[in-house]
Coordinates of C-alpha atoms (C1' of nucleotides) in Angstrom, one line a residue:
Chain A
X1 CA 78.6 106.5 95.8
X2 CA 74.9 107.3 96.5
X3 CA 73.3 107.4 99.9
X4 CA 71.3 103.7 99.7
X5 CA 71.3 103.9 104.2
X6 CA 67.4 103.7 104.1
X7 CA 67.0 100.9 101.6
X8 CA 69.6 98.9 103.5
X9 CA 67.9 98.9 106.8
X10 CA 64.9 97.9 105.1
X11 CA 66.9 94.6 103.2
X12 CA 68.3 94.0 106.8
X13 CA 65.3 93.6 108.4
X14 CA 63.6 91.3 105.8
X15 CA 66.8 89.3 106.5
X16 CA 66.1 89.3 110.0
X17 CA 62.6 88.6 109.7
X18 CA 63.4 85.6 107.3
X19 CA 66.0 84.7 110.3
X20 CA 63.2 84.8 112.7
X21 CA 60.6 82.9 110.8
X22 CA 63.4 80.0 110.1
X23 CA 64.1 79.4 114.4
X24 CA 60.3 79.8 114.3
X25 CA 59.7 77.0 112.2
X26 CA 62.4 75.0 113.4
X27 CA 61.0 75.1 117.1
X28 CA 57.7 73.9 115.6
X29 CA 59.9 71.2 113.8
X30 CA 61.7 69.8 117.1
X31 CA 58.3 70.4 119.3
X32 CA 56.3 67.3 116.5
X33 CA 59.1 65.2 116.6
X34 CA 60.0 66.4 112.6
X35 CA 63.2 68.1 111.1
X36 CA 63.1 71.7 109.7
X37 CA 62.7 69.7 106.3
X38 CA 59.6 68.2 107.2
X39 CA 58.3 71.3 108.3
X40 CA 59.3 72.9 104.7
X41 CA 57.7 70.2 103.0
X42 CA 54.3 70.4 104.6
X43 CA 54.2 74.2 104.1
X44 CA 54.8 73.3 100.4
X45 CA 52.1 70.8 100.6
X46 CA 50.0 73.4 102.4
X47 CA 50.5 75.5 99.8
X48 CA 49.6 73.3 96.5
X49 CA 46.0 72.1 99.0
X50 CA 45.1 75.8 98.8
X51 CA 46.1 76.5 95.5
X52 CA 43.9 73.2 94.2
X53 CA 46.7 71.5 92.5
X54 CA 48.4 68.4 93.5
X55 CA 52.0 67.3 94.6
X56 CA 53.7 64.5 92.8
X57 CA 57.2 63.5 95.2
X58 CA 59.2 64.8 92.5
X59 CA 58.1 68.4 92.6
X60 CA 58.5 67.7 96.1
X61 CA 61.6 67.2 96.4
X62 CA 62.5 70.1 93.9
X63 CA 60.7 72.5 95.8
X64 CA 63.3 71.4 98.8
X65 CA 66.2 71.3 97.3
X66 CA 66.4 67.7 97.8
X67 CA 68.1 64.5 95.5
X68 CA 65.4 61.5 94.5
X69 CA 66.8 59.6 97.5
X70 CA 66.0 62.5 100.1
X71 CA 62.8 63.3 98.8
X72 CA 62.0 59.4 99.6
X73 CA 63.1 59.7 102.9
X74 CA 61.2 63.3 104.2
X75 CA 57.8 61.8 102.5
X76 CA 58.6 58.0 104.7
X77 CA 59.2 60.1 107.7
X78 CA 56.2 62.3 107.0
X79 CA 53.3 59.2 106.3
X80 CA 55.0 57.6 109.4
X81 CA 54.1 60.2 111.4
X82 CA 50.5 60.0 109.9
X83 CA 51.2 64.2 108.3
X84 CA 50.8 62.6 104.6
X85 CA 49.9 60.0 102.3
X86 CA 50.8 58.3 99.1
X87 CA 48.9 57.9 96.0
X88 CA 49.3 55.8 93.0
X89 CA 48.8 59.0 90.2
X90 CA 46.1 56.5 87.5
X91 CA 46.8 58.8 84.8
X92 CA 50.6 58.6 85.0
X93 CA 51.3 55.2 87.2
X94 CA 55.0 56.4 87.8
X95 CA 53.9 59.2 89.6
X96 CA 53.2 59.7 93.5
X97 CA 50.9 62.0 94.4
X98 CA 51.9 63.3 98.0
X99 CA 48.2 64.2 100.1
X100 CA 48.3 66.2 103.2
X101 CA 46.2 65.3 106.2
X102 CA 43.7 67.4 107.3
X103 CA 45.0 66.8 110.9
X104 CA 48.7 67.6 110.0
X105 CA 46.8 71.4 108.3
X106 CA 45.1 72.1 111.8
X107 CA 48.7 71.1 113.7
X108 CA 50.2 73.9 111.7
X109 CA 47.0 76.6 112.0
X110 CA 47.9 75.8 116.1
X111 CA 51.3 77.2 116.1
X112 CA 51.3 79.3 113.3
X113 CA 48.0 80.8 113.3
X114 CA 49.1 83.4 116.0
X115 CA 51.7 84.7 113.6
X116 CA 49.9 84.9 110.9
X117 CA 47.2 86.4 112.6
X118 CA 49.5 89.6 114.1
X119 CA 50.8 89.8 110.0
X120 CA 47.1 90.5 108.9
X121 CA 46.4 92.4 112.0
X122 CA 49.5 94.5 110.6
X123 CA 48.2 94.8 107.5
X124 CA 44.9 95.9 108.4
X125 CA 46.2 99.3 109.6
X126 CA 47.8 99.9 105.9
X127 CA 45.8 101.9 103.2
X128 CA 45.4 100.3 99.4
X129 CA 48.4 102.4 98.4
X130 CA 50.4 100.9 101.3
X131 CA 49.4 97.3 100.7
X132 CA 50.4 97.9 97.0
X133 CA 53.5 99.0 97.8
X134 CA 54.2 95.7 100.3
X135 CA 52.9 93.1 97.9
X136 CA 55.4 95.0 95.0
X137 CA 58.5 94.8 97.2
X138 CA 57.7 91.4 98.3
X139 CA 57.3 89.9 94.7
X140 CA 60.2 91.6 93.2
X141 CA 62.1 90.1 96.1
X142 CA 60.6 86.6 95.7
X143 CA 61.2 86.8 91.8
X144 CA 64.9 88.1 92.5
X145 CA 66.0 85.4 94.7
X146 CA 64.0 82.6 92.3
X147 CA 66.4 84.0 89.2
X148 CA 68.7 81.3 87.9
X149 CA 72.6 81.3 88.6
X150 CA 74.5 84.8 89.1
Chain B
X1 CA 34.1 86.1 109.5
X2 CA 35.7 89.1 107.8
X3 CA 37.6 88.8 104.2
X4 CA 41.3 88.5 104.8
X5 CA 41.6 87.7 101.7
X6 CA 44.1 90.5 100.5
X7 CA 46.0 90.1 103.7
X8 CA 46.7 86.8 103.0
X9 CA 48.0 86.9 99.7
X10 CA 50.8 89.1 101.1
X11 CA 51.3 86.5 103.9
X12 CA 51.6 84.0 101.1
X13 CA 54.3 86.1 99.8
X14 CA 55.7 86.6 102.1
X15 CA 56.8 82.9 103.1
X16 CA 57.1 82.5 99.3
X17 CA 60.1 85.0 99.2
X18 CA 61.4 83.3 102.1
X19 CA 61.7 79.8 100.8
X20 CA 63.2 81.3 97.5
X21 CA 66.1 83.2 100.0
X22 CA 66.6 80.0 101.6
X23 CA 66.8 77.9 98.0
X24 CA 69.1 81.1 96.6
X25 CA 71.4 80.8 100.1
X26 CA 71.6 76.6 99.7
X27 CA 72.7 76.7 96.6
X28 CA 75.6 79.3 97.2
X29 CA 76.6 76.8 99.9
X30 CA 76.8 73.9 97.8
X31 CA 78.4 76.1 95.2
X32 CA 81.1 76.7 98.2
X33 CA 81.4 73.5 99.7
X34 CA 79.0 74.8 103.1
X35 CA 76.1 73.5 104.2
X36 CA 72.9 76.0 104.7
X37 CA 74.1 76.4 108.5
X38 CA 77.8 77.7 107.7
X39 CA 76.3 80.4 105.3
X40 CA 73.7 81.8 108.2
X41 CA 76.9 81.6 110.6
X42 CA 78.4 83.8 108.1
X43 CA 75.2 86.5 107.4
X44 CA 75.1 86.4 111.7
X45 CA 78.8 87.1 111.7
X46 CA 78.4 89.7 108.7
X47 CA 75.7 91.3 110.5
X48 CA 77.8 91.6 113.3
X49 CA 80.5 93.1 112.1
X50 CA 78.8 95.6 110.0
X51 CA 77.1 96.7 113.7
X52 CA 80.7 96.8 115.0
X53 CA 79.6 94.1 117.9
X54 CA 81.9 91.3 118.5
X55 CA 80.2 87.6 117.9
X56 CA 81.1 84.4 120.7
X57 CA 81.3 81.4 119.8
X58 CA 77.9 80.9 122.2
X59 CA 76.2 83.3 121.0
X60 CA 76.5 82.8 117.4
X61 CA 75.0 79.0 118.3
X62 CA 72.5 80.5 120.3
X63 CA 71.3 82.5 116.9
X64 CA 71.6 79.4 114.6
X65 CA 69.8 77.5 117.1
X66 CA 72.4 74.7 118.1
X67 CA 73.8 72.9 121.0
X68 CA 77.6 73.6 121.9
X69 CA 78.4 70.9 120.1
X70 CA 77.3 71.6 116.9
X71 CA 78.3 75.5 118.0
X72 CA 82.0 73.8 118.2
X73 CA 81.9 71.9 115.1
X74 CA 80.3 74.9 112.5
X75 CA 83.3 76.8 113.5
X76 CA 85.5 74.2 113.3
X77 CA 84.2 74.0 109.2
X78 CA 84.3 77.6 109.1
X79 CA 88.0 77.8 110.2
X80 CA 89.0 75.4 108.0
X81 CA 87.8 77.0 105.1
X82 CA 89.5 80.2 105.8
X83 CA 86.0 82.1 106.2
X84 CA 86.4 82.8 109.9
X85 CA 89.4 82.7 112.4
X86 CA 88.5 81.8 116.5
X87 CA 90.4 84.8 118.4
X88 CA 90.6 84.4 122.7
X89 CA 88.5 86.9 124.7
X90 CA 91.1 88.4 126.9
X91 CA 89.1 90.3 128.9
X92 CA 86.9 86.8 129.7
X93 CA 89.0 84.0 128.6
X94 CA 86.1 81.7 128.5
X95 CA 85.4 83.2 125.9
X96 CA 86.3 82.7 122.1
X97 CA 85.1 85.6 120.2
X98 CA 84.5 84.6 116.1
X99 CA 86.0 86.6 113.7
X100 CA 85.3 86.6 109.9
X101 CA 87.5 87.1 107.2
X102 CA 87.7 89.9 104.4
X103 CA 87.6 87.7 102.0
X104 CA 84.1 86.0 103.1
X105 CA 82.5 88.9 103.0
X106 CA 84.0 89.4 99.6
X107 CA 82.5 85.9 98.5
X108 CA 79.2 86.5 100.3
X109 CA 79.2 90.2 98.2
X110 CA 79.9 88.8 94.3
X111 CA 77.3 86.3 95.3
X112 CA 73.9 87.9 97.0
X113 CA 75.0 91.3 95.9
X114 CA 73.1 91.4 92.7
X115 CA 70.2 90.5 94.8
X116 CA 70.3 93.5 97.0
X117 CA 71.4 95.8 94.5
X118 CA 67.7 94.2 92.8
X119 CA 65.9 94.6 96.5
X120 CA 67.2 98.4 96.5
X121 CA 66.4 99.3 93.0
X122 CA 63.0 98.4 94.2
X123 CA 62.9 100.2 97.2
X124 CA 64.0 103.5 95.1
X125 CA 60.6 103.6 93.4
X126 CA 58.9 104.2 96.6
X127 CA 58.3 107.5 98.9
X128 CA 58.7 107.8 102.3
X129 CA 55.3 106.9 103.3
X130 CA 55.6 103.6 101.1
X131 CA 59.0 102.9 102.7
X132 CA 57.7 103.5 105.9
X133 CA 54.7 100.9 105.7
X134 CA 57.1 98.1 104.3
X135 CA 59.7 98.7 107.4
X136 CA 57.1 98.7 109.6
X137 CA 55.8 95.6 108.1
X138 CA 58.5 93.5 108.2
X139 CA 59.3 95.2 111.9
X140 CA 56.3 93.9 113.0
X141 CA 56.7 90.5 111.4
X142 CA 60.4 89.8 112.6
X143 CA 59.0 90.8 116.5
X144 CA 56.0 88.8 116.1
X145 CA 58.1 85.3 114.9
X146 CA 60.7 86.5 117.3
X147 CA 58.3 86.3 120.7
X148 CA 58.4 83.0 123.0
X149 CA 56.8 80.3 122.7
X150 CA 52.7 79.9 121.5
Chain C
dC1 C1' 53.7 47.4 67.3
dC2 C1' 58.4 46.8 69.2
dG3 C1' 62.5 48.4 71.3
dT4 C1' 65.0 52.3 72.9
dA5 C1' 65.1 56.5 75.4
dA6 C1' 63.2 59.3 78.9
dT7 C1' 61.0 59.9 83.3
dA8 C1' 59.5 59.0 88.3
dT9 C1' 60.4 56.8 92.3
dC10 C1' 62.7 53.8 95.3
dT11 C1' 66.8 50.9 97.5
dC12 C1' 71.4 50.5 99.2
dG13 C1' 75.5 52.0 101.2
dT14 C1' 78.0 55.9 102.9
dT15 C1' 79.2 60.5 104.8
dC16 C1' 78.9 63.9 108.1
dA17 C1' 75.7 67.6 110.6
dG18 C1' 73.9 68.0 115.0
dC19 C1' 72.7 65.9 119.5
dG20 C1' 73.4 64.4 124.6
dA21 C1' 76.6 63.7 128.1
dG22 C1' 80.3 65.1 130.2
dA23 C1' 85.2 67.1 130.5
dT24 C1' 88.0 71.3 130.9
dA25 C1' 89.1 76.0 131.7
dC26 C1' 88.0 80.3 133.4
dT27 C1' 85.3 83.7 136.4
dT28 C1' 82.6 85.3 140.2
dG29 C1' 80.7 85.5 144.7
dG30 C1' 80.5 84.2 149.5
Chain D
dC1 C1' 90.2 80.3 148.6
dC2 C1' 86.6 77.2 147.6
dA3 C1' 82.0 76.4 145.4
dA4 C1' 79.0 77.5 141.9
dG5 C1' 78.3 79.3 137.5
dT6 C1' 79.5 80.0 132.7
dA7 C1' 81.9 79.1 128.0
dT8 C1' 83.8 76.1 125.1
dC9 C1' 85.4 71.7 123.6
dT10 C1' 85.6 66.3 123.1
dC11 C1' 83.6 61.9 122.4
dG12 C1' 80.3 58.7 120.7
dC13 C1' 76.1 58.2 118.4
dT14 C1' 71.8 58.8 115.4
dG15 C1' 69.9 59.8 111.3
dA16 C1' 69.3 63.4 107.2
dA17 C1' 70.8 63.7 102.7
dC18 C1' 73.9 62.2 99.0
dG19 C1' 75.6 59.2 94.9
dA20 C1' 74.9 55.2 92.3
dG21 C1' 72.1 52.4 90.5
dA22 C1' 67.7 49.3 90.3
dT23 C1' 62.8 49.1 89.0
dA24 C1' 58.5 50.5 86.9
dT25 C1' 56.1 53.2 83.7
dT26 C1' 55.4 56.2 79.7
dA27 C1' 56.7 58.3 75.1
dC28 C1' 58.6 58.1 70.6
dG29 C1' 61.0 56.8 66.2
dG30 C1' 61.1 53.4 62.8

DNA sequence: CCGTAATATCTCGTTCAGCGAGATACTTGG
DNA sequence: CCAAGTATCTCGCTGAACGAGATATTACGG
């Protein structure tokens, strides 16, 4: 059995930096008056603005983990709260699309802003070889975990 | 203003990997009759056993991020699945120290082990400075989540 | 075209995770 | 030895998420 002790420590702490980052977002969650759900859904919604593509409730609600009936209910509590809105899709009338609000976007640059901030601050101090080396580990992990069934 | 932009990506992927751990560890809950909460009691109680530290019943709530009730009642599931056995602090018996079972830690193995064995693979084609830069990455990322309140 | 199948979302009724309030049991300090 | 503090549990309740199925729209074979 091979000595893997450094590579452990290393999975260990992304664990307990993926720990962190889930109480983090949770405080934000109970702090707005949302669930850790909400706050999952508009990161994802976040996350389609930037990337220029839209969000029909459907993907939505895959994205979460989430039956039909759920996904209704996270996008209600989110336009009640004035973080979202709903629009007829004209090109496919079944569809929702699922807008973010520009106000809900600055709410989350408050809190996590900071964080993010101290990550690039962190990165700033890594060479090109370095940053490589961090953006390799962190795909292969993200494309590990998104494999289908084991 | 400066261009972050390589900075960000990685932050980006960051939370990307993050969400795909949290999809991977909600579907091995469903898949075990848990809900997302019973299998981070379990990685907390794993954790804690593999550091040879003994996990209360408070302080495993305190770490999930619930009240004493809801402390009470993920044990309560816990226990009656067999996954973890509640054992009386005699040295404080206020106490109820949290024990987890062999056979957990067996299921939690067949399940996210392929993962890690992936995550360690991966660490294996980096050298020490490499290694070095992603611990100290995520380091500074699990203190920075980790600090009070922004 | 027309009807059937497929797709996207929503409604309804139900279950149970997690909360607040407070009870109980034990420990510690004056 | 009593009061204050700490750890866990009990009770009752709210609401997140589920399953089943309704509704609206699109796609497709004949």
């Amino acid at each position: 059995m091979p000595d893997h002790e450094r590579e452990m420590e290393i999975v260990h702490l992304l664990r307990a930096a993926t720990v962190e980052l889930g109480l983090r977002s949770a405080r934000f969650a109970s702090r707005n008056g949302m669930h850790p759900t909400d706050v999952r859904a508009l990161i994802a919604l976040m996350d389609a603005s930037r990337s220029g593509s839209e969000m029909t409730a459907g993907r939505l609600g895959t994205l979460l983990g989430l039956n039909s009936a759920g996904t209704t209910a996270v996008v209600d509590r989110l336009e009640r709260l004035g973080h979202v809105r709903r629009v007829r899709d004209e090109r496919d009338r079944r569809r929702v699309l699922v807008e973010i609000d520009e106000r809900a976007v600055e709410l989350g640059q408050a809190f996590f802003g900071p964080l993010i901030g101290r990550a690039v601050e962190l990165l700033e101090g890594y060479d090109e070889r370095e940053l490589t080396a961090i953006r390799g580990f962190l795909t292969g992990v993200r494309d590990a975990a998104a494999e289908a069934s084991g």
